[in-house]
Amino acid sequence: MIVHERGCPLYSVHWLRHAVAAAGMLTHENPDPAADRGNAEALTDAIARFAEQDDWETVTLKDIADHATLMNQGKFRNECTCGAFN
């Protein structure tokens, strides 16, 4: 797993904020067609995965974000400022 430094645009907290907002938009009666379903799905799938584990109460938001973030895919490599892809 690639771990970015806090100041890097690809640090998982930035993705988590975006994914939570996207998941929230999709819960509206008439969801915004531009809502980012991919990130919302990745987030909810990760939460479901961790919830099924016996030690689920030890899981942190950072664990979920680090597991689910789509930002560690190679297509975002140019946005990394901390050198985590090196």
PDB file of N, CA and C in Angstrom:
ATOM      1  N   MET A   1       0.849  -1.176   0.000  1.00  0.00           N
ATOM      2  CA  MET A   1       0.000   0.000   0.000  1.00  0.00           C
ATOM      3  C   MET A   1       0.896   1.241   0.000  1.00  0.00           C
ATOM      4  N   ILE A   2       0.569   2.185  -0.845  1.00  0.00           N
ATOM      5  CA  ILE A   2       1.298   3.446  -0.931  1.00  0.00           C
ATOM      6  C   ILE A   2       0.742   4.404   0.112  1.00  0.00           C
ATOM      7  N   VAL A   3       1.632   4.989   0.907  1.00  0.00           N
ATOM      8  CA  VAL A   3       1.207   5.948   1.924  1.00  0.00           C
ATOM      9  C   VAL A   3       1.837   7.293   1.617  1.00  0.00           C
ATOM     10  N   HIS A   4       1.007   8.298   1.439  1.00  0.00           N
ATOM     11  CA  HIS A   4       1.482   9.643   1.126  1.00  0.00           C
ATOM     12  C   HIS A   4       1.614  10.473   2.394  1.00  0.00           C
ATOM     13  N   GLU A   5       2.479  11.473   2.349  1.00  0.00           N
ATOM     14  CA  GLU A   5       2.642  12.381   3.483  1.00  0.00           C
ATOM     15  C   GLU A   5       1.444  13.311   3.572  1.00  0.00           C
ATOM     16  N   ARG A   6       1.212  13.869   4.759  1.00  0.00           N
ATOM     17  CA  ARG A   6       0.028  14.695   5.019  1.00  0.00           C
ATOM     18  C   ARG A   6      -0.142  15.867   4.055  1.00  0.00           C
ATOM     19  N   GLY A   7       0.921  16.507   3.639  1.00  0.00           N
ATOM     20  CA  GLY A   7       0.812  17.667   2.757  1.00  0.00           C
ATOM     21  C   GLY A   7       0.573  17.327   1.296  1.00  0.00           C
ATOM     22  N   CYS A   8       0.697  16.073   0.936  1.00  0.00           N
ATOM     23  CA  CYS A   8       0.548  15.636  -0.458  1.00  0.00           C
ATOM     24  C   CYS A   8      -0.929  15.653  -0.861  1.00  0.00           C
ATOM     25  N   PRO A   9      -1.240  16.134  -2.063  1.00  0.00           N
ATOM     26  CA  PRO A   9      -2.639  16.123  -2.539  1.00  0.00           C
ATOM     27  C   PRO A   9      -3.237  14.713  -2.588  1.00  0.00           C
ATOM     28  N   LEU A  10      -2.392  13.679  -2.606  1.00  0.00           N
ATOM     29  CA  LEU A  10      -2.890  12.306  -2.658  1.00  0.00           C
ATOM     30  C   LEU A  10      -2.975  11.657  -1.275  1.00  0.00           C
ATOM     31  N   TYR A  11      -2.707  12.420  -0.224  1.00  0.00           N
ATOM     32  CA  TYR A  11      -2.869  11.885   1.132  1.00  0.00           C
ATOM     33  C   TYR A  11      -4.328  11.467   1.276  1.00  0.00           C
ATOM     34  N   SER A  12      -4.574  10.337   1.890  1.00  0.00           N
ATOM     35  CA  SER A  12      -5.903   9.720   1.868  1.00  0.00           C
ATOM     36  C   SER A  12      -7.008  10.567   2.487  1.00  0.00           C
ATOM     37  N   VAL A  13      -6.689  11.513   3.366  1.00  0.00           N
ATOM     38  CA  VAL A  13      -7.746  12.335   3.970  1.00  0.00           C
ATOM     39  C   VAL A  13      -8.465  13.171   2.912  1.00  0.00           C
ATOM     40  N   HIS A  14      -7.745  13.615   1.891  1.00  0.00           N
ATOM     41  CA  HIS A  14      -8.379  14.406   0.835  1.00  0.00           C
ATOM     42  C   HIS A  14      -9.381  13.549   0.067  1.00  0.00           C
ATOM     43  N   TRP A  15      -8.991  12.317  -0.225  1.00  0.00           N
ATOM     44  CA  TRP A  15      -9.902  11.407  -0.903  1.00  0.00           C
ATOM     45  C   TRP A  15     -11.110  11.101  -0.017  1.00  0.00           C
ATOM     46  N   LEU A  16     -10.867  10.862   1.279  1.00  0.00           N
ATOM     47  CA  LEU A  16     -11.960  10.526   2.187  1.00  0.00           C
ATOM     48  C   LEU A  16     -13.001  11.634   2.233  1.00  0.00           C
ATOM     49  N   ARG A  17     -12.563  12.879   2.316  1.00  0.00           N
ATOM     50  CA  ARG A  17     -13.509  14.001   2.327  1.00  0.00           C
ATOM     51  C   ARG A  17     -14.358  14.006   1.060  1.00  0.00           C
ATOM     52  N   HIS A  18     -13.720  13.791  -0.081  1.00  0.00           N
ATOM     53  CA  HIS A  18     -14.429  13.770  -1.356  1.00  0.00           C
ATOM     54  C   HIS A  18     -15.421  12.599  -1.407  1.00  0.00           C
ATOM     55  N   ALA A  19     -14.982  11.423  -0.979  1.00  0.00           N
ATOM     56  CA  ALA A  19     -15.836  10.240  -1.042  1.00  0.00           C
ATOM     57  C   ALA A  19     -17.036  10.361  -0.114  1.00  0.00           C
ATOM     58  N   VAL A  20     -16.841  10.930   1.069  1.00  0.00           N
ATOM     59  CA  VAL A  20     -17.956  11.120   1.997  1.00  0.00           C
ATOM     60  C   VAL A  20     -18.967  12.092   1.396  1.00  0.00           C
ATOM     61  N   ALA A  21     -18.479  13.170   0.800  1.00  0.00           N
ATOM     62  CA  ALA A  21     -19.383  14.135   0.158  1.00  0.00           C
ATOM     63  C   ALA A  21     -20.143  13.473  -0.988  1.00  0.00           C
ATOM     64  N   ALA A  22     -19.464  12.664  -1.784  1.00  0.00           N
ATOM     65  CA  ALA A  22     -20.113  11.980  -2.902  1.00  0.00           C
ATOM     66  C   ALA A  22     -21.176  11.009  -2.398  1.00  0.00           C
ATOM     67  N   ALA A  23     -20.855  10.251  -1.350  1.00  0.00           N
ATOM     68  CA  ALA A  23     -21.833   9.313  -0.790  1.00  0.00           C
ATOM     69  C   ALA A  23     -23.039  10.075  -0.257  1.00  0.00           C
ATOM     70  N   GLY A  24     -22.809  11.208   0.371  1.00  0.00           N
ATOM     71  CA  GLY A  24     -23.910  12.022   0.876  1.00  0.00           C
ATOM     72  C   GLY A  24     -24.805  12.534  -0.232  1.00  0.00           C
ATOM     73  N   MET A  25     -24.200  12.978  -1.338  1.00  0.00           N
ATOM     74  CA  MET A  25     -24.998  13.477  -2.464  1.00  0.00           C
ATOM     75  C   MET A  25     -25.879  12.379  -3.040  1.00  0.00           C
ATOM     76  N   LEU A  26     -25.395  11.153  -3.029  1.00  0.00           N
ATOM     77  CA  LEU A  26     -26.152  10.049  -3.606  1.00  0.00           C
ATOM     78  C   LEU A  26     -27.330   9.615  -2.737  1.00  0.00           C
ATOM     79  N   THR A  27     -27.387  10.088  -1.498  1.00  0.00           N
ATOM     80  CA  THR A  27     -28.514   9.733  -0.633  1.00  0.00           C
ATOM     81  C   THR A  27     -29.703  10.663  -0.816  1.00  0.00           C
ATOM     82  N   HIS A  28     -29.550  11.731  -1.555  1.00  0.00           N
ATOM     83  CA  HIS A  28     -30.647  12.674  -1.784  1.00  0.00           C
ATOM     84  C   HIS A  28     -31.716  12.040  -2.669  1.00  0.00           C
ATOM     85  N   GLU A  29     -32.915  12.557  -2.548  1.00  0.00           N
ATOM     86  CA  GLU A  29     -34.026  12.014  -3.322  1.00  0.00           C
ATOM     87  C   GLU A  29     -33.752  12.086  -4.828  1.00  0.00           C
ATOM     88  N   ASN A  30     -33.201  13.191  -5.283  1.00  0.00           N
ATOM     89  CA  ASN A  30     -32.801  13.347  -6.687  1.00  0.00           C
ATOM     90  C   ASN A  30     -31.307  13.613  -6.725  1.00  0.00           C
ATOM     91  N   PRO A  31     -30.493  12.542  -6.709  1.00  0.00           N
ATOM     92  CA  PRO A  31     -29.047  12.742  -6.638  1.00  0.00           C
ATOM     93  C   PRO A  31     -28.496  13.494  -7.841  1.00  0.00           C
ATOM     94  N   ASP A  32     -27.469  14.267  -7.585  1.00  0.00           N
ATOM     95  CA  ASP A  32     -26.772  15.001  -8.637  1.00  0.00           C
ATOM     96  C   ASP A  32     -26.178  13.982  -9.614  1.00  0.00           C
ATOM     97  N   PRO A  33     -26.490  14.094 -10.908  1.00  0.00           N
ATOM     98  CA  PRO A  33     -25.945  13.131 -11.873  1.00  0.00           C
ATOM     99  C   PRO A  33     -24.421  13.167 -11.932  1.00  0.00           C
ATOM    100  N   ALA A  34     -23.830  14.258 -11.478  1.00  0.00           N
ATOM    101  CA  ALA A  34     -22.378  14.368 -11.498  1.00  0.00           C
ATOM    102  C   ALA A  34     -21.734  13.770 -10.248  1.00  0.00           C
ATOM    103  N   ALA A  35     -22.543  13.248  -9.329  1.00  0.00           N
ATOM    104  CA  ALA A  35     -21.995  12.665  -8.094  1.00  0.00           C
ATOM    105  C   ALA A  35     -21.019  11.546  -8.465  1.00  0.00           C
ATOM    106  N   ASP A  36     -19.934  11.495  -7.759  1.00  0.00           N
ATOM    107  CA  ASP A  36     -18.854  10.553  -8.039  1.00  0.00           C
ATOM    108  C   ASP A  36     -19.175   9.186  -7.437  1.00  0.00           C
ATOM    109  N   ARG A  37     -19.876   8.377  -8.201  1.00  0.00           N
ATOM    110  CA  ARG A  37     -20.304   7.069  -7.703  1.00  0.00           C
ATOM    111  C   ARG A  37     -19.124   6.136  -7.424  1.00  0.00           C
ATOM    112  N   GLY A  38     -18.068   6.223  -8.195  1.00  0.00           N
ATOM    113  CA  GLY A  38     -16.916   5.331  -8.003  1.00  0.00           C
ATOM    114  C   GLY A  38     -16.287   5.490  -6.635  1.00  0.00           C
ATOM    115  N   ASN A  39     -16.047   6.735  -6.232  1.00  0.00           N
ATOM    116  CA  ASN A  39     -15.453   6.967  -4.922  1.00  0.00           C
ATOM    117  C   ASN A  39     -16.425   6.645  -3.802  1.00  0.00           C
ATOM    118  N   ALA A  40     -17.706   6.953  -3.997  1.00  0.00           N
ATOM    119  CA  ALA A  40     -18.716   6.622  -2.983  1.00  0.00           C
ATOM    120  C   ALA A  40     -18.803   5.105  -2.802  1.00  0.00           C
ATOM    121  N   GLU A  41     -18.750   4.361  -3.899  1.00  0.00           N
ATOM    122  CA  GLU A  41     -18.792   2.905  -3.822  1.00  0.00           C
ATOM    123  C   GLU A  41     -17.549   2.349  -3.141  1.00  0.00           C
ATOM    124  N   ALA A  42     -16.381   2.897  -3.461  1.00  0.00           N
ATOM    125  CA  ALA A  42     -15.139   2.433  -2.838  1.00  0.00           C
ATOM    126  C   ALA A  42     -15.191   2.652  -1.331  1.00  0.00           C
ATOM    127  N   LEU A  43     -15.705   3.802  -0.920  1.00  0.00           N
ATOM    128  CA  LEU A  43     -15.803   4.106   0.506  1.00  0.00           C
ATOM    129  C   LEU A  43     -16.761   3.155   1.205  1.00  0.00           C
ATOM    130  N   THR A  44     -17.970   2.994   0.673  1.00  0.00           N
ATOM    131  CA  THR A  44     -18.950   2.136   1.339  1.00  0.00           C
ATOM    132  C   THR A  44     -18.516   0.670   1.316  1.00  0.00           C
ATOM    133  N   ASP A  45     -17.851   0.232   0.254  1.00  0.00           N
ATOM    134  CA  ASP A  45     -17.336  -1.136   0.211  1.00  0.00           C
ATOM    135  C   ASP A  45     -16.273  -1.357   1.280  1.00  0.00           C
ATOM    136  N   ALA A  46     -15.402  -0.372   1.480  1.00  0.00           N
ATOM    137  CA  ALA A  46     -14.350  -0.498   2.501  1.00  0.00           C
ATOM    138  C   ALA A  46     -14.964  -0.539   3.892  1.00  0.00           C
ATOM    139  N   ILE A  47     -15.958   0.311   4.140  1.00  0.00           N
ATOM    140  CA  ILE A  47     -16.619   0.306   5.447  1.00  0.00           C
ATOM    141  C   ILE A  47     -17.266  -1.058   5.682  1.00  0.00           C
ATOM    142  N   ALA A  48     -17.937  -1.594   4.679  1.00  0.00           N
ATOM    143  CA  ALA A  48     -18.574  -2.910   4.819  1.00  0.00           C
ATOM    144  C   ALA A  48     -17.534  -3.990   5.085  1.00  0.00           C
ATOM    145  N   ARG A  49     -16.411  -3.928   4.382  1.00  0.00           N
ATOM    146  CA  ARG A  49     -15.349  -4.920   4.566  1.00  0.00           C
ATOM    147  C   ARG A  49     -14.831  -4.908   5.998  1.00  0.00           C
ATOM    148  N   PHE A  50     -14.510  -3.723   6.500  1.00  0.00           N
ATOM    149  CA  PHE A  50     -13.981  -3.626   7.858  1.00  0.00           C
ATOM    150  C   PHE A  50     -15.037  -3.976   8.906  1.00  0.00           C
ATOM    151  N   ALA A  51     -16.292  -3.664   8.631  1.00  0.00           N
ATOM    152  CA  ALA A  51     -17.359  -3.961   9.589  1.00  0.00           C
ATOM    153  C   ALA A  51     -17.541  -5.460   9.778  1.00  0.00           C
ATOM    154  N   GLU A  52     -17.151  -6.250   8.802  1.00  0.00           N
ATOM    155  CA  GLU A  52     -17.290  -7.701   8.880  1.00  0.00           C
ATOM    156  C   GLU A  52     -16.142  -8.362   9.638  1.00  0.00           C
ATOM    157  N   GLN A  53     -15.103  -7.614   9.971  1.00  0.00           N
ATOM    158  CA  GLN A  53     -13.965  -8.185  10.678  1.00  0.00           C
ATOM    159  C   GLN A  53     -14.250  -8.292  12.172  1.00  0.00           C
ATOM    160  N   ASP A  54     -13.643  -9.292  12.800  1.00  0.00           N
ATOM    161  CA  ASP A  54     -13.839  -9.484  14.236  1.00  0.00           C
ATOM    162  C   ASP A  54     -13.305  -8.314  15.059  1.00  0.00           C
ATOM    163  N   ASP A  55     -12.262  -7.651  14.563  1.00  0.00           N
ATOM    164  CA  ASP A  55     -11.664  -6.538  15.310  1.00  0.00           C
ATOM    165  C   ASP A  55     -12.125  -5.181  14.769  1.00  0.00           C
ATOM    166  N   TRP A  56     -13.352  -5.118  14.284  1.00  0.00           N
ATOM    167  CA  TRP A  56     -13.854  -3.900  13.627  1.00  0.00           C
ATOM    168  C   TRP A  56     -13.778  -2.673  14.523  1.00  0.00           C
ATOM    169  N   GLU A  57     -13.864  -2.842  15.829  1.00  0.00           N
ATOM    170  CA  GLU A  57     -13.864  -1.672  16.708  1.00  0.00           C
ATOM    171  C   GLU A  57     -12.499  -1.003  16.802  1.00  0.00           C
ATOM    172  N   THR A  58     -11.467  -1.634  16.267  1.00  0.00           N
ATOM    173  CA  THR A  58     -10.142  -1.019  16.280  1.00  0.00           C
ATOM    174  C   THR A  58      -9.842  -0.267  14.983  1.00  0.00           C
ATOM    175  N   VAL A  59     -10.732  -0.334  14.020  1.00  0.00           N
ATOM    176  CA  VAL A  59     -10.531   0.295  12.717  1.00  0.00           C
ATOM    177  C   VAL A  59     -10.721   1.810  12.830  1.00  0.00           C
ATOM    178  N   THR A  60      -9.836   2.549  12.189  1.00  0.00           N
ATOM    179  CA  THR A  60      -9.921   4.005  12.187  1.00  0.00           C
ATOM    180  C   THR A  60     -10.379   4.500  10.819  1.00  0.00           C
ATOM    181  N   LEU A  61     -10.779   5.761  10.758  1.00  0.00           N
ATOM    182  CA  LEU A  61     -11.117   6.360   9.462  1.00  0.00           C
ATOM    183  C   LEU A  61      -9.911   6.327   8.529  1.00  0.00           C
ATOM    184  N   LYS A  62      -8.729   6.493   9.090  1.00  0.00           N
ATOM    185  CA  LYS A  62      -7.515   6.455   8.268  1.00  0.00           C
ATOM    186  C   LYS A  62      -7.326   5.061   7.661  1.00  0.00           C
ATOM    187  N   ASP A  63      -7.599   4.009   8.437  1.00  0.00           N
ATOM    188  CA  ASP A  63      -7.517   2.650   7.893  1.00  0.00           C
ATOM    189  C   ASP A  63      -8.445   2.497   6.693  1.00  0.00           C
ATOM    190  N   ILE A  64      -9.673   2.984   6.847  1.00  0.00           N
ATOM    191  CA  ILE A  64     -10.660   2.887   5.770  1.00  0.00           C
ATOM    192  C   ILE A  64     -10.201   3.679   4.553  1.00  0.00           C
ATOM    193  N   ALA A  65      -9.757   4.910   4.774  1.00  0.00           N
ATOM    194  CA  ALA A  65      -9.328   5.755   3.658  1.00  0.00           C
ATOM    195  C   ALA A  65      -8.106   5.175   2.963  1.00  0.00           C
ATOM    196  N   ASP A  66      -7.130   4.692   3.731  1.00  0.00           N
ATOM    197  CA  ASP A  66      -5.929   4.113   3.120  1.00  0.00           C
ATOM    198  C   ASP A  66      -6.265   2.880   2.293  1.00  0.00           C
ATOM    199  N   HIS A  67      -7.238   2.099   2.739  1.00  0.00           N
ATOM    200  CA  HIS A  67      -7.626   0.887   2.015  1.00  0.00           C
ATOM    201  C   HIS A  67      -8.428   1.210   0.751  1.00  0.00           C
ATOM    202  N   ALA A  68      -9.327   2.171   0.860  1.00  0.00           N
ATOM    203  CA  ALA A  68     -10.295   2.404  -0.213  1.00  0.00           C
ATOM    204  C   ALA A  68      -9.873   3.451  -1.223  1.00  0.00           C
ATOM    205  N   THR A  69      -8.935   4.319  -0.891  1.00  0.00           N
ATOM    206  CA  THR A  69      -8.623   5.436  -1.782  1.00  0.00           C
ATOM    207  C   THR A  69      -8.261   4.994  -3.195  1.00  0.00           C
ATOM    208  N   LEU A  70      -8.832   5.689  -4.143  1.00  0.00           N
ATOM    209  CA  LEU A  70      -8.524   5.425  -5.549  1.00  0.00           C
ATOM    210  C   LEU A  70      -7.341   6.279  -6.003  1.00  0.00           C
ATOM    211  N   MET A  71      -6.857   7.144  -5.100  1.00  0.00           N
ATOM    212  CA  MET A  71      -5.788   8.072  -5.462  1.00  0.00           C
ATOM    213  C   MET A  71      -4.435   7.387  -5.598  1.00  0.00           C
ATOM    214  N   ASN A  72      -4.294   6.168  -5.135  1.00  0.00           N
ATOM    215  CA  ASN A  72      -3.014   5.483  -5.235  1.00  0.00           C
ATOM    216  C   ASN A  72      -2.860   4.719  -6.538  1.00  0.00           C
ATOM    217  N   GLN A  73      -3.802   4.886  -7.441  1.00  0.00           N
ATOM    218  CA  GLN A  73      -3.670   4.288  -8.760  1.00  0.00           C
ATOM    219  C   GLN A  73      -2.682   5.109  -9.573  1.00  0.00           C
ATOM    220  N   GLY A  74      -1.981   4.484 -10.465  1.00  0.00           N
ATOM    221  CA  GLY A  74      -0.948   5.148 -11.246  1.00  0.00           C
ATOM    222  C   GLY A  74      -1.395   6.376 -12.009  1.00  0.00           C
ATOM    223  N   LYS A  75      -2.683   6.484 -12.346  1.00  0.00           N
ATOM    224  CA  LYS A  75      -3.132   7.618 -13.158  1.00  0.00           C
ATOM    225  C   LYS A  75      -3.032   8.946 -12.417  1.00  0.00           C
ATOM    226  N   PHE A  76      -2.886   8.916 -11.096  1.00  0.00           N
ATOM    227  CA  PHE A  76      -2.756  10.144 -10.314  1.00  0.00           C
ATOM    228  C   PHE A  76      -1.299  10.434  -9.944  1.00  0.00           C
ATOM    229  N   ARG A  77      -0.374   9.657 -10.455  1.00  0.00           N
ATOM    230  CA  ARG A  77       1.045   9.756 -10.121  1.00  0.00           C
ATOM    231  C   ARG A  77       1.583  11.182 -10.250  1.00  0.00           C
ATOM    232  N   ASN A  78       1.137  11.918 -11.246  1.00  0.00           N
ATOM    233  CA  ASN A  78       1.645  13.280 -11.478  1.00  0.00           C
ATOM    234  C   ASN A  78       1.234  14.262 -10.392  1.00  0.00           C
ATOM    235  N   GLU A  79       0.185  13.957  -9.617  1.00  0.00           N
ATOM    236  CA  GLU A  79      -0.281  14.859  -8.580  1.00  0.00           C
ATOM    237  C   GLU A  79       0.444  14.667  -7.247  1.00  0.00           C
ATOM    238  N   CYS A  80       1.246  13.639  -7.143  1.00  0.00           N
ATOM    239  CA  CYS A  80       1.967  13.344  -5.886  1.00  0.00           C
ATOM    240  C   CYS A  80       3.108  14.336  -5.705  1.00  0.00           C
ATOM    241  N   THR A  81       3.166  14.963  -4.532  1.00  0.00           N
ATOM    242  CA  THR A  81       4.235  15.908  -4.228  1.00  0.00           C
ATOM    243  C   THR A  81       5.206  15.382  -3.179  1.00  0.00           C
ATOM    244  N   CYS A  82       4.921  14.205  -2.604  1.00  0.00           N
ATOM    245  CA  CYS A  82       5.760  13.703  -1.515  1.00  0.00           C
ATOM    246  C   CYS A  82       6.722  12.600  -1.946  1.00  0.00           C
ATOM    247  N   GLY A  83       6.610  12.134  -3.183  1.00  0.00           N
ATOM    248  CA  GLY A  83       7.518  11.106  -3.680  1.00  0.00           C
ATOM    249  C   GLY A  83       7.149   9.680  -3.308  1.00  0.00           C
ATOM    250  N   ALA A  84       5.933   9.445  -2.856  1.00  0.00           N
ATOM    251  CA  ALA A  84       5.512   8.107  -2.429  1.00  0.00           C
ATOM    252  C   ALA A  84       5.524   7.100  -3.576  1.00  0.00           C
ATOM    253  N   PHE A  85       5.410   7.559  -4.800  1.00  0.00           N
ATOM    254  CA  PHE A  85       5.404   6.645  -5.946  1.00  0.00           C
ATOM    255  C   PHE A  85       6.819   6.265  -6.387  1.00  0.00           C
ATOM    256  N   ASN A  86       7.823   6.889  -5.799  1.00  0.00           N
ATOM    257  CA  ASN A  86       9.216   6.597  -6.208  1.00  0.00           C
ATOM    258  C   ASN A  86       9.727   5.341  -5.571  1.00  0.00           C
TER     259      ASN A  86
END
